[in-house]
mmCIF file with all atom_site columns, C-alpha atoms in Angstrom:
data_model
loop_
_atom_site.group_PDB
_atom_site.id
_atom_site.type_symbol
_atom_site.label_atom_id
_atom_site.label_alt_id
_atom_site.label_comp_id
_atom_site.label_asym_id
_atom_site.label_entity_id
_atom_site.label_seq_id
_atom_site.pdbx_PDB_ins_code
_atom_site.Cartn_x
_atom_site.Cartn_y
_atom_site.Cartn_z
_atom_site.occupancy
_atom_site.B_iso_or_equiv
_atom_site.pdbx_formal_charge
_atom_site.auth_seq_id
_atom_site.auth_comp_id
_atom_site.auth_asym_id
_atom_site.auth_atom_id
_atom_site.pdbx_PDB_model_num
ATOM 1   C CA . MET A 1 1   ? -58.569 34.688  58.953 1.00 60.00 ? 1221 MET A CA 1
ATOM 2   C CA . PHE A 1 2   ? -57.848 33.683  62.524 1.00 62.00 ? 1222 PHE A CA 1
ATOM 3   C CA . ALA A 1 3   ? -54.476 34.242  64.139 1.00 66.00 ? 1223 ALA A CA 1
ATOM 4   C CA . LEU A 1 4   ? -52.242 31.209  64.588 1.00 77.00 ? 1224 LEU A CA 1
ATOM 5   C CA . ARG A 1 5   ? -50.909 30.014  67.912 1.00 87.00 ? 1225 ARG A CA 1
ATOM 6   C CA . ILE A 1 6   ? -47.690 28.248  66.988 1.00 90.00 ? 1226 ILE A CA 1
ATOM 7   C CA . ILE A 1 7   ? -46.141 25.693  69.341 1.00 89.00 ? 1227 ILE A CA 1
ATOM 8   C CA . PRO A 1 8   ? -42.560 24.815  68.242 1.00 89.00 ? 1228 PRO A CA 1
ATOM 9   C CA . PRO A 1 9   ? -41.593 21.149  67.779 1.00 87.00 ? 1229 PRO A CA 1
ATOM 10  C CA . GLU A 1 10  ? -40.199 19.329  70.807 1.00 83.00 ? 1230 GLU A CA 1
ATOM 11  C CA . HIS A 1 11  ? -37.337 18.021  68.650 1.00 80.00 ? 1231 HIS A CA 1
ATOM 12  C CA . SER A 1 12  ? -36.134 18.243  65.043 1.00 74.00 ? 1232 SER A CA 1
ATOM 13  C CA . SER A 1 13  ? -38.293 15.349  63.775 1.00 74.00 ? 1233 SER A CA 1
ATOM 14  C CA . ALA A 1 14  ? -41.500 16.359  65.578 1.00 82.00 ? 1234 ALA A CA 1
ATOM 15  C CA . PRO A 1 15  ? -44.305 18.282  63.833 1.00 88.00 ? 1235 PRO A CA 1
ATOM 16  C CA . VAL A 1 16  ? -45.011 21.912  64.588 1.00 92.00 ? 1236 VAL A CA 1
ATOM 17  C CA . THR A 1 17  ? -48.364 22.336  66.412 1.00 93.00 ? 1237 THR A CA 1
ATOM 18  C CA . LEU A 1 18  ? -51.001 24.935  65.541 1.00 93.00 ? 1238 LEU A CA 1
ATOM 19  C CA . SER A 1 19  ? -53.750 25.799  68.019 1.00 91.00 ? 1239 SER A CA 1
ATOM 20  C CA . PRO A 1 20  ? -56.555 28.374  67.840 1.00 88.00 ? 1240 PRO A CA 1
ATOM 21  C CA . SER A 1 21  ? -56.010 31.748  69.467 1.00 81.00 ? 1241 SER A CA 1
ATOM 22  C CA . SER A 1 22  ? -59.551 31.522  70.825 1.00 78.00 ? 1242 SER A CA 1
ATOM 23  C CA . PHE A 1 23  ? -61.611 28.476  71.766 1.00 74.00 ? 1243 PHE A CA 1
ATOM 24  C CA . PHE A 1 24  ? -62.966 26.175  69.043 1.00 77.00 ? 1244 PHE A CA 1
ATOM 25  C CA . GLU A 1 25  ? -62.221 28.105  65.868 1.00 87.00 ? 1245 GLU A CA 1
ATOM 26  C CA . SER A 1 26  ? -63.012 26.386  62.564 1.00 89.00 ? 1246 SER A CA 1
ATOM 27  C CA . ILE A 1 27  ? -60.037 24.582  61.032 1.00 90.00 ? 1247 ILE A CA 1
ATOM 28  C CA . ASP A 1 28  ? -60.700 26.038  57.555 1.00 87.00 ? 1248 ASP A CA 1
ATOM 29  C CA . LYS A 1 29  ? -60.304 29.686  58.671 1.00 85.00 ? 1249 LYS A CA 1
ATOM 30  C CA . LEU A 1 30  ? -56.526 29.653  58.974 1.00 88.00 ? 1250 LEU A CA 1
ATOM 31  C CA . ASP A 1 31  ? -54.014 31.934  57.274 1.00 89.00 ? 1251 ASP A CA 1
ATOM 32  C CA . ARG A 1 32  ? -53.167 29.839  54.215 1.00 90.00 ? 1252 ARG A CA 1
ATOM 33  C CA . ASP A 1 33  ? -49.817 31.497  53.484 1.00 92.00 ? 1253 ASP A CA 1
ATOM 34  C CA . GLU A 1 34  ? -48.619 31.082  57.057 1.00 92.00 ? 1254 GLU A CA 1
ATOM 35  C CA . VAL A 1 35  ? -49.704 27.435  57.198 1.00 93.00 ? 1255 VAL A CA 1
ATOM 36  C CA . PHE A 1 36  ? -47.966 26.713  53.897 1.00 93.00 ? 1256 PHE A CA 1
ATOM 37  C CA . LYS A 1 37  ? -44.771 28.391  55.108 1.00 93.00 ? 1257 LYS A CA 1
ATOM 38  C CA . LEU A 1 38  ? -44.780 26.229  58.244 1.00 93.00 ? 1258 LEU A CA 1
ATOM 39  C CA . TYR A 1 39  ? -45.422 23.086  56.195 1.00 92.00 ? 1259 TYR A CA 1
ATOM 40  C CA . LYS A 1 40  ? -42.463 23.827  53.925 1.00 92.00 ? 1260 LYS A CA 1
ATOM 41  C CA . LYS A 1 41  ? -40.227 24.349  56.958 1.00 90.00 ? 1261 LYS A CA 1
ATOM 42  C CA . HIS A 1 42  ? -41.328 21.410  59.140 1.00 90.00 ? 1262 HIS A CA 1
ATOM 43  C CA . GLY A 1 43  ? -42.820 18.862  56.715 1.00 89.00 ? 1263 GLY A CA 1
ATOM 44  C CA . ALA A 1 44  ? -45.707 18.029  59.086 1.00 91.00 ? 1264 ALA A CA 1
ATOM 45  C CA . ILE A 1 45  ? -48.230 20.066  61.060 1.00 93.00 ? 1265 ILE A CA 1
ATOM 46  C CA . LEU A 1 46  ? -50.421 18.998  63.953 1.00 93.00 ? 1266 LEU A CA 1
ATOM 47  C CA . PHE A 1 47  ? -53.662 21.021  64.186 1.00 92.00 ? 1267 PHE A CA 1
ATOM 48  C CA . ARG A 1 48  ? -54.957 20.760  67.736 1.00 89.00 ? 1268 ARG A CA 1
ATOM 49  C CA . GLY A 1 49  ? -58.056 22.272  69.358 1.00 88.00 ? 1269 GLY A CA 1
ATOM 50  C CA . TYR A 1 50  ? -59.908 23.420  66.231 1.00 90.00 ? 1270 TYR A CA 1
ATOM 51  C CA . ARG A 1 51  ? -63.569 22.830  65.450 1.00 90.00 ? 1271 ARG A CA 1
ATOM 52  C CA . LEU A 1 52  ? -63.567 19.927  62.991 1.00 90.00 ? 1272 LEU A CA 1
ATOM 53  C CA . ASN A 1 53  ? -66.210 18.248  60.871 1.00 91.00 ? 1273 ASN A CA 1
ATOM 54  C CA . LYS A 1 54  ? -66.233 16.614  57.458 1.00 90.00 ? 1274 LYS A CA 1
ATOM 55  C CA . ALA A 1 55  ? -67.234 19.820  55.674 1.00 91.00 ? 1275 ALA A CA 1
ATOM 56  C CA . ASN A 1 56  ? -64.555 22.158  57.018 1.00 92.00 ? 1276 ASN A CA 1
ATOM 57  C CA . PHE A 1 57  ? -61.927 19.416  56.867 1.00 92.00 ? 1277 PHE A CA 1
ATOM 58  C CA . ARG A 1 58  ? -62.703 19.041  53.154 1.00 90.00 ? 1278 ARG A CA 1
ATOM 59  C CA . ARG A 1 59  ? -62.426 22.813  52.661 1.00 91.00 ? 1279 ARG A CA 1
ATOM 60  C CA . LEU A 1 60  ? -59.041 22.819  54.389 1.00 91.00 ? 1280 LEU A CA 1
ATOM 61  C CA . ALA A 1 61  ? -57.704 20.102  52.081 1.00 91.00 ? 1281 ALA A CA 1
ATOM 62  C CA . ASP A 1 62  ? -59.224 21.786  49.006 1.00 90.00 ? 1282 ASP A CA 1
ATOM 63  C CA . ASP A 1 63  ? -57.340 24.978  49.855 1.00 91.00 ? 1283 ASP A CA 1
ATOM 64  C CA . PHE A 1 64  ? -53.948 23.251  49.723 1.00 91.00 ? 1284 PHE A CA 1
ATOM 65  C CA . CYS A 1 65  ? -54.364 20.456  47.148 1.00 90.00 ? 1285 CYS A CA 1
ATOM 66  C CA . SER A 1 66  ? -54.634 20.712  43.367 1.00 88.00 ? 1286 SER A CA 1
ATOM 67  C CA . GLY A 1 67  ? -55.746 17.069  43.045 1.00 88.00 ? 1287 GLY A CA 1
ATOM 68  C CA . PHE A 1 68  ? -56.714 14.038  45.069 1.00 89.00 ? 1288 PHE A CA 1
ATOM 69  C CA . VAL A 1 69  ? -55.859 10.343  45.114 1.00 88.00 ? 1289 VAL A CA 1
ATOM 70  C CA . ARG A 1 70  ? -58.286 7.688   46.328 1.00 85.00 ? 1290 ARG A CA 1
ATOM 71  C CA . ASN A 1 71  ? -56.886 4.798   48.313 1.00 84.00 ? 1291 ASN A CA 1
ATOM 72  C CA . ARG A 1 72  ? -58.473 1.613   46.964 1.00 81.00 ? 1292 ARG A CA 1
ATOM 73  C CA . ALA A 1 73  ? -57.238 -0.541  49.832 1.00 78.00 ? 1293 ALA A CA 1
ATOM 74  C CA . VAL A 1 74  ? -59.755 -2.961  51.365 1.00 78.00 ? 1294 VAL A CA 1
ATOM 75  C CA . GLY A 1 75  ? -61.206 -1.905  54.717 1.00 78.00 ? 1295 GLY A CA 1
ATOM 76  C CA . ARG A 1 76  ? -61.885 1.778   54.092 1.00 83.00 ? 1296 ARG A CA 1
ATOM 77  C CA . LYS A 1 77  ? -65.170 3.643   54.035 1.00 86.00 ? 1297 LYS A CA 1
ATOM 78  C CA . ASN A 1 78  ? -65.972 6.507   51.666 1.00 87.00 ? 1298 ASN A CA 1
ATOM 79  C CA . LEU A 1 79  ? -67.162 9.561   53.589 1.00 88.00 ? 1299 LEU A CA 1
ATOM 80  C CA . SER A 1 80  ? -68.105 11.800  50.652 1.00 87.00 ? 1300 SER A CA 1
ATOM 81  C CA . LYS A 1 81  ? -69.957 11.211  47.385 1.00 86.00 ? 1301 LYS A CA 1
ATOM 82  C CA . ASP A 1 82  ? -66.904 12.041  45.276 1.00 85.00 ? 1302 ASP A CA 1
ATOM 83  C CA . GLN A 1 83  ? -64.823 9.648   47.438 1.00 84.00 ? 1303 GLN A CA 1
ATOM 84  C CA . ARG A 1 84  ? -62.254 12.331  48.244 1.00 86.00 ? 1304 ARG A CA 1
ATOM 85  C CA . LEU A 1 85  ? -62.850 11.780  51.955 1.00 89.00 ? 1305 LEU A CA 1
ATOM 86  C CA . GLN A 1 86  ? -62.201 8.285   53.279 1.00 88.00 ? 1306 GLN A CA 1
ATOM 87  C CA . SER A 1 87  ? -61.870 6.610   56.616 1.00 87.00 ? 1307 SER A CA 1
ATOM 88  C CA . VAL A 1 88  ? -58.596 5.055   57.633 1.00 83.00 ? 1308 VAL A CA 1
ATOM 89  C CA . ASN A 1 89  ? -58.623 1.269   57.737 1.00 78.00 ? 1309 ASN A CA 1
ATOM 90  C CA . LEU A 1 90  ? -61.402 0.249   60.080 1.00 76.00 ? 1310 LEU A CA 1
ATOM 91  C CA . GLY A 1 91  ? -60.674 -1.884  63.115 1.00 74.00 ? 1311 GLY A CA 1
ATOM 92  C CA . GLY A 1 92  ? -58.164 -1.824  65.932 1.00 71.00 ? 1312 GLY A CA 1
ATOM 93  C CA . THR A 1 93  ? -55.172 -3.449  64.264 1.00 74.00 ? 1313 THR A CA 1
ATOM 94  C CA . MET A 1 94  ? -52.003 -1.364  64.371 1.00 75.00 ? 1314 MET A CA 1
ATOM 95  C CA . PHE A 1 95  ? -50.167 -0.569  61.120 1.00 76.00 ? 1315 PHE A CA 1
ATOM 96  C CA . PRO A 1 96  ? -46.401 -0.362  60.685 1.00 78.00 ? 1316 PRO A CA 1
ATOM 97  C CA . PHE A 1 97  ? -44.901 2.895   59.485 1.00 81.00 ? 1317 PHE A CA 1
ATOM 98  C CA . HIS A 1 98  ? -45.415 3.290   55.744 1.00 81.00 ? 1318 HIS A CA 1
ATOM 99  C CA . PRO A 1 99  ? -45.530 5.940   53.005 1.00 86.00 ? 1319 PRO A CA 1
ATOM 100 C CA . GLU A 1 100 ? -49.153 6.224   51.860 1.00 86.00 ? 1320 GLU A CA 1
ATOM 101 C CA . ILE A 1 101 ? -49.949 4.491   48.530 1.00 88.00 ? 1321 ILE A CA 1
ATOM 102 C CA . SER A 1 102 ? -46.231 4.106   47.736 1.00 87.00 ? 1322 SER A CA 1
ATOM 103 C CA . ARG A 1 103 ? -47.138 1.043   45.650 1.00 87.00 ? 1323 ARG A CA 1
ATOM 104 C CA . GLU A 1 104 ? -48.544 3.319   42.913 1.00 89.00 ? 1324 GLU A CA 1
ATOM 105 C CA . PRO A 1 105 ? -46.980 5.980   40.650 1.00 89.00 ? 1325 PRO A CA 1
ATOM 106 C CA . TRP A 1 106 ? -49.636 8.438   41.844 1.00 89.00 ? 1326 TRP A CA 1
ATOM 107 C CA . ARG A 1 107 ? -48.468 8.362   45.472 1.00 89.00 ? 1327 ARG A CA 1
ATOM 108 C CA . PRO A 1 108 ? -49.693 11.634  47.031 1.00 90.00 ? 1328 PRO A CA 1
ATOM 109 C CA . ASP A 1 109 ? -47.268 14.419  47.951 1.00 89.00 ? 1329 ASP A CA 1
ATOM 110 C CA . THR A 1 110 ? -49.083 15.185  51.187 1.00 90.00 ? 1330 THR A CA 1
ATOM 111 C CA . ILE A 1 111 ? -51.863 13.697  53.315 1.00 91.00 ? 1331 ILE A CA 1
ATOM 112 C CA . PHE A 1 112 ? -54.481 15.233  55.596 1.00 93.00 ? 1332 PHE A CA 1
ATOM 113 C CA . PHE A 1 113 ? -55.683 13.167  58.558 1.00 91.00 ? 1333 PHE A CA 1
ATOM 114 C CA . GLY A 1 114 ? -58.694 14.360  60.553 1.00 90.00 ? 1334 GLY A CA 1
ATOM 115 C CA . CYS A 1 115 ? -59.601 12.895  63.928 1.00 86.00 ? 1335 CYS A CA 1
ATOM 116 C CA . LEU A 1 116 ? -63.276 13.245  64.916 1.00 79.00 ? 1336 LEU A CA 1
ATOM 117 C CA . LYS A 1 117 ? -62.948 10.915  67.898 1.00 77.00 ? 1337 LYS A CA 1
ATOM 118 C CA . ALA A 1 118 ? -59.530 10.448  69.441 1.00 73.00 ? 1338 ALA A CA 1
ATOM 119 C CA . PRO A 1 119 ? -58.507 6.915   70.485 1.00 72.00 ? 1339 PRO A CA 1
ATOM 120 C CA . LYS A 1 120 ? -57.821 6.226   74.138 1.00 74.00 ? 1340 LYS A CA 1
ATOM 121 C CA . ASP A 1 121 ? -54.467 4.682   73.260 1.00 74.00 ? 1341 ASP A CA 1
ATOM 122 C CA . ALA A 1 122 ? -52.283 3.916   70.213 1.00 70.00 ? 1342 ALA A CA 1
ATOM 123 C CA . PRO A 1 123 ? -52.336 7.431   68.676 1.00 74.00 ? 1343 PRO A CA 1
ATOM 124 C CA . THR A 1 124 ? -51.303 8.002   65.083 1.00 77.00 ? 1344 THR A CA 1
ATOM 125 C CA . GLN A 1 125 ? -47.556 8.432   64.819 1.00 82.00 ? 1345 GLN A CA 1
ATOM 126 C CA . LEU A 1 126 ? -45.417 10.094  62.179 1.00 85.00 ? 1346 LEU A CA 1
ATOM 127 C CA . ALA A 1 127 ? -42.092 8.866   60.844 1.00 86.00 ? 1347 ALA A CA 1
ATOM 128 C CA . ASP A 1 128 ? -39.472 11.296  59.557 1.00 89.00 ? 1348 ASP A CA 1
ATOM 129 C CA . GLY A 1 129 ? -38.060 9.647   56.442 1.00 89.00 ? 1349 GLY A CA 1
ATOM 130 C CA . THR A 1 130 ? -35.169 12.124  56.224 1.00 91.00 ? 1350 THR A CA 1
ATOM 131 C CA . ALA A 1 131 ? -34.147 11.397  59.826 1.00 90.00 ? 1351 ALA A CA 1
ATOM 132 C CA . MET A 1 132 ? -34.155 7.680   59.012 1.00 91.00 ? 1352 MET A CA 1
ATOM 133 C CA . VAL A 1 133 ? -31.666 8.240   56.186 1.00 95.00 ? 1353 VAL A CA 1
ATOM 134 C CA . LYS A 1 134 ? -29.413 10.435  58.330 1.00 94.00 ? 1354 LYS A CA 1
ATOM 135 C CA . ALA A 1 135 ? -29.345 7.729   61.021 1.00 94.00 ? 1355 ALA A CA 1
ATOM 136 C CA . MET A 1 136 ? -28.224 5.015   58.584 1.00 95.00 ? 1356 MET A CA 1
ATOM 137 C CA . GLN A 1 137 ? -24.686 3.779   58.373 1.00 96.00 ? 1357 GLN A CA 1
ATOM 138 C CA . GLU A 1 138 ? -22.939 5.065   55.256 1.00 96.00 ? 1358 GLU A CA 1
ATOM 139 C CA . GLU A 1 139 ? -22.743 1.593   53.721 1.00 97.00 ? 1359 GLU A CA 1
ATOM 140 C CA . THR A 1 140 ? -26.496 1.091   54.155 1.00 96.00 ? 1360 THR A CA 1
ATOM 141 C CA . ARG A 1 141 ? -27.257 4.516   52.726 1.00 95.00 ? 1361 ARG A CA 1
ATOM 142 C CA . GLN A 1 142 ? -25.067 3.885   49.680 1.00 96.00 ? 1362 GLN A CA 1
ATOM 143 C CA . THR A 1 143 ? -26.690 0.488   49.062 1.00 96.00 ? 1363 THR A CA 1
ATOM 144 C CA . LEU A 1 144 ? -30.219 1.876   49.278 1.00 95.00 ? 1364 LEU A CA 1
ATOM 145 C CA . SER A 1 145 ? -29.365 4.832   47.028 1.00 94.00 ? 1365 SER A CA 1
ATOM 146 C CA . THR A 1 146 ? -28.926 2.384   44.112 1.00 94.00 ? 1366 THR A CA 1
ATOM 147 C CA . THR A 1 147 ? -31.747 -0.010  45.085 1.00 94.00 ? 1367 THR A CA 1
ATOM 148 C CA . ARG A 1 148 ? -35.365 0.045   43.935 1.00 93.00 ? 1368 ARG A CA 1
ATOM 149 C CA . LEU A 1 149 ? -38.428 -1.332  45.683 1.00 91.00 ? 1369 LEU A CA 1
ATOM 150 C CA . LEU A 1 150 ? -40.454 -3.859  43.672 1.00 92.00 ? 1370 LEU A CA 1
ATOM 151 C CA . TYR A 1 151 ? -44.256 -3.910  43.884 1.00 92.00 ? 1371 TYR A CA 1
ATOM 152 C CA . GLN A 1 152 ? -46.171 -6.729  42.175 1.00 94.00 ? 1372 GLN A CA 1
ATOM 153 C CA . HIS A 1 153 ? -49.963 -6.694  41.886 1.00 93.00 ? 1373 HIS A CA 1
ATOM 154 C CA . PRO A 1 154 ? -52.382 -9.130  40.239 1.00 95.00 ? 1374 PRO A CA 1
ATOM 155 C CA . THR A 1 155 ? -54.067 -7.647  37.197 1.00 96.00 ? 1375 THR A CA 1
ATOM 156 C CA . THR A 1 156 ? -55.991 -8.826  34.143 1.00 96.00 ? 1376 THR A CA 1
ATOM 157 C CA . LYS A 1 157 ? -55.128 -9.440  30.533 1.00 95.00 ? 1377 LYS A CA 1
ATOM 158 C CA . GLU A 1 158 ? -57.561 -6.679  29.568 1.00 95.00 ? 1378 GLU A CA 1
ATOM 159 C CA . ASN A 1 159 ? -55.798 -4.150  31.798 1.00 93.00 ? 1379 ASN A CA 1
ATOM 160 C CA . ALA A 1 160 ? -52.425 -5.075  30.305 1.00 93.00 ? 1380 ALA A CA 1
ATOM 161 C CA . GLU A 1 161 ? -53.777 -4.692  26.774 1.00 93.00 ? 1381 GLU A CA 1
ATOM 162 C CA . ARG A 1 162 ? -55.405 -1.353  27.561 1.00 92.00 ? 1382 ARG A CA 1
ATOM 163 C CA . TRP A 1 163 ? -52.280 0.064   29.239 1.00 90.00 ? 1383 TRP A CA 1
ATOM 164 C CA . LEU A 1 164 ? -49.865 -1.163  26.564 1.00 90.00 ? 1384 LEU A CA 1
ATOM 165 C CA . GLY A 1 165 ? -52.182 -0.407  23.648 1.00 89.00 ? 1385 GLY A CA 1
ATOM 166 C CA . ILE A 1 166 ? -51.948 -3.914  22.204 1.00 90.00 ? 1386 ILE A CA 1
ATOM 167 C CA . GLU A 1 167 ? -54.665 -6.303  21.020 1.00 91.00 ? 1387 GLU A CA 1
ATOM 168 C CA . ASP A 1 168 ? -53.478 -9.604  22.493 1.00 93.00 ? 1388 ASP A CA 1
ATOM 169 C CA . ALA A 1 169 ? -51.295 -9.588  25.615 1.00 92.00 ? 1389 ALA A CA 1
ATOM 170 C CA . THR A 1 170 ? -49.517 -12.888 25.043 1.00 92.00 ? 1390 THR A CA 1
ATOM 171 C CA . LEU A 1 171 ? -46.219 -13.672 26.749 1.00 91.00 ? 1391 LEU A CA 1
ATOM 172 C CA . SER A 1 172 ? -44.258 -12.852 23.597 1.00 90.00 ? 1392 SER A CA 1
ATOM 173 C CA . ALA A 1 173 ? -46.195 -9.603  23.155 1.00 90.00 ? 1393 ALA A CA 1
ATOM 174 C CA . LEU A 1 174 ? -45.400 -8.564  26.736 1.00 90.00 ? 1394 LEU A CA 1
ATOM 175 C CA . ASP A 1 175 ? -41.727 -9.386  26.239 1.00 86.00 ? 1395 ASP A CA 1
ATOM 176 C CA . GLN A 1 176 ? -41.696 -7.295  23.073 1.00 84.00 ? 1396 GLN A CA 1
ATOM 177 C CA . ALA A 1 177 ? -43.462 -4.394  24.831 1.00 80.00 ? 1397 ALA A CA 1
ATOM 178 C CA . GLY A 1 178 ? -40.809 -4.375  27.557 1.00 70.00 ? 1398 GLY A CA 1
ATOM 179 C CA . ASP A 1 179 ? -41.075 -1.659  30.179 1.00 67.00 ? 1399 ASP A CA 1
ATOM 180 C CA . SER A 1 180 ? -44.004 0.670   29.565 1.00 67.00 ? 1400 SER A CA 1
ATOM 181 C CA . LYS A 1 181 ? -43.410 3.355   32.142 1.00 74.00 ? 1401 LYS A CA 1
ATOM 182 C CA . PRO A 1 182 ? -44.283 3.296   34.922 1.00 88.00 ? 1402 PRO A CA 1
ATOM 183 C CA . PHE A 1 183 ? -45.487 -0.344  34.755 1.00 90.00 ? 1403 PHE A CA 1
ATOM 184 C CA . LYS A 1 184 ? -44.256 -3.610  33.331 1.00 91.00 ? 1404 LYS A CA 1
ATOM 185 C CA . PHE A 1 185 ? -46.635 -6.529  32.800 1.00 94.00 ? 1405 PHE A CA 1
ATOM 186 C CA . GLU A 1 186 ? -45.712 -10.183 33.245 1.00 94.00 ? 1406 GLU A CA 1
ATOM 187 C CA . ILE A 1 187 ? -47.382 -13.602 33.230 1.00 95.00 ? 1407 ILE A CA 1
ATOM 188 C CA . ASP A 1 188 ? -46.445 -16.030 36.004 1.00 94.00 ? 1408 ASP A CA 1
ATOM 189 C CA . ASP A 1 189 ? -46.073 -19.807 35.699 1.00 93.00 ? 1409 ASP A CA 1
ATOM 190 C CA . ASP A 1 190 ? -49.790 -20.289 36.473 1.00 94.00 ? 1410 ASP A CA 1
ATOM 191 C CA . GLY A 1 191 ? -50.893 -17.945 33.677 1.00 94.00 ? 1411 GLY A CA 1
ATOM 192 C CA . ASN A 1 192 ? -51.805 -15.044 36.023 1.00 96.00 ? 1412 ASN A CA 1
ATOM 193 C CA . TYR A 1 193 ? -51.140 -11.499 34.846 1.00 97.00 ? 1413 TYR A CA 1
ATOM 194 C CA . ILE A 1 194 ? -48.919 -9.387  37.111 1.00 96.00 ? 1414 ILE A CA 1
ATOM 195 C CA . ARG A 1 195 ? -48.401 -5.634  37.065 1.00 94.00 ? 1415 ARG A CA 1
ATOM 196 C CA . VAL A 1 196 ? -44.892 -4.620  38.171 1.00 93.00 ? 1416 VAL A CA 1
ATOM 197 C CA . PHE A 1 197 ? -43.903 -1.215  39.517 1.00 92.00 ? 1417 PHE A CA 1
ATOM 198 C CA . THR A 1 198 ? -40.585 -0.103  40.972 1.00 91.00 ? 1418 THR A CA 1
ATOM 199 C CA . VAL A 1 199 ? -39.510 3.033   42.864 1.00 91.00 ? 1419 VAL A CA 1
ATOM 200 C CA . PRO A 1 200 ? -36.185 4.153   44.374 1.00 92.00 ? 1420 PRO A CA 1
ATOM 201 C CA . CYS A 1 201 ? -35.728 3.312   48.061 1.00 93.00 ? 1421 CYS A CA 1
ATOM 202 C CA . LEU A 1 202 ? -34.495 6.844   48.686 1.00 95.00 ? 1422 LEU A CA 1
ATOM 203 C CA . TYR A 1 203 ? -35.967 10.003  47.185 1.00 91.00 ? 1423 TYR A CA 1
ATOM 204 C CA . LYS A 1 204 ? -36.119 13.773  47.717 1.00 91.00 ? 1424 LYS A CA 1
ATOM 205 C CA . PRO A 1 205 ? -39.461 14.950  49.159 1.00 88.00 ? 1425 PRO A CA 1
ATOM 206 C CA . MET A 1 206 ? -41.019 18.307  48.384 1.00 88.00 ? 1426 MET A CA 1
ATOM 207 C CA . PHE A 1 207 ? -39.267 21.383  49.827 1.00 90.00 ? 1427 PHE A CA 1
ATOM 208 C CA . SER A 1 208 ? -36.240 19.431  51.074 1.00 89.00 ? 1428 SER A CA 1
ATOM 209 C CA . GLU A 1 209 ? -32.790 18.677  49.697 1.00 90.00 ? 1429 GLU A CA 1
ATOM 210 C CA . ASN A 1 210 ? -32.389 15.752  52.112 1.00 92.00 ? 1430 ASN A CA 1
ATOM 211 C CA . LEU A 1 211 ? -33.072 12.191  51.019 1.00 94.00 ? 1431 LEU A CA 1
ATOM 212 C CA . ALA A 1 212 ? -35.996 10.357  52.616 1.00 93.00 ? 1432 ALA A CA 1
ATOM 213 C CA . CYS A 1 213 ? -36.623 6.639   52.925 1.00 92.00 ? 1433 CYS A CA 1
ATOM 214 C CA . LEU A 1 214 ? -39.594 4.791   51.424 1.00 83.00 ? 1434 LEU A CA 1
ATOM 215 C CA . LEU A 1 215 ? -38.932 1.513   53.246 1.00 72.00 ? 1435 LEU A CA 1
ATOM 216 C CA . TYR A 1 216 ? -41.485 0.026   55.626 1.00 62.00 ? 1436 TYR A CA 1
ATOM 217 C CA . THR A 1 217 ? -40.258 -0.565  59.158 1.00 48.00 ? 1437 THR A CA 1
#
């Protein structure tokens, strides 16, 4: 294992930075226990100056993750046969701050981003969800603590039947099924099937007792 060069965060919501002790070390040769300890303390780590390619980036993620979630959003390119490595959304359009795949019950606990070619401007930014909650007025924080976000996605009758374990997903059958955690299925006025999923606006992330915010900015 290579030694870690640790650069403290510039402020409380900034990530800690890790750099190689010697030039161009491979990113998958780090002290796992030390990296994990820093992640638990800071919530985000910026790896800067390491030798990076798809293979060693995959090994780094494998070392810290027990499972993987594939983002099925349009505009992404699969970079590995098992689809565990994906591009970000292609193009130059900026995205608002958002929690990755928060629209699904299998939202990942952590995300690894690898940059093979850095952009000239508009770098990737991180948002501290716990800092957002702390900055809220008490009335806003209390309101959000009892509010859930609603996600609605088009689906098919077959998917509803398979998920609910019923033979014919009619409107009355869906009403009788009620909430089948984590989804509820509905039919709109045009006869389209809708999959409904809700999550709390505020939640406790891993390794923190502070509430974080799931809202988009």
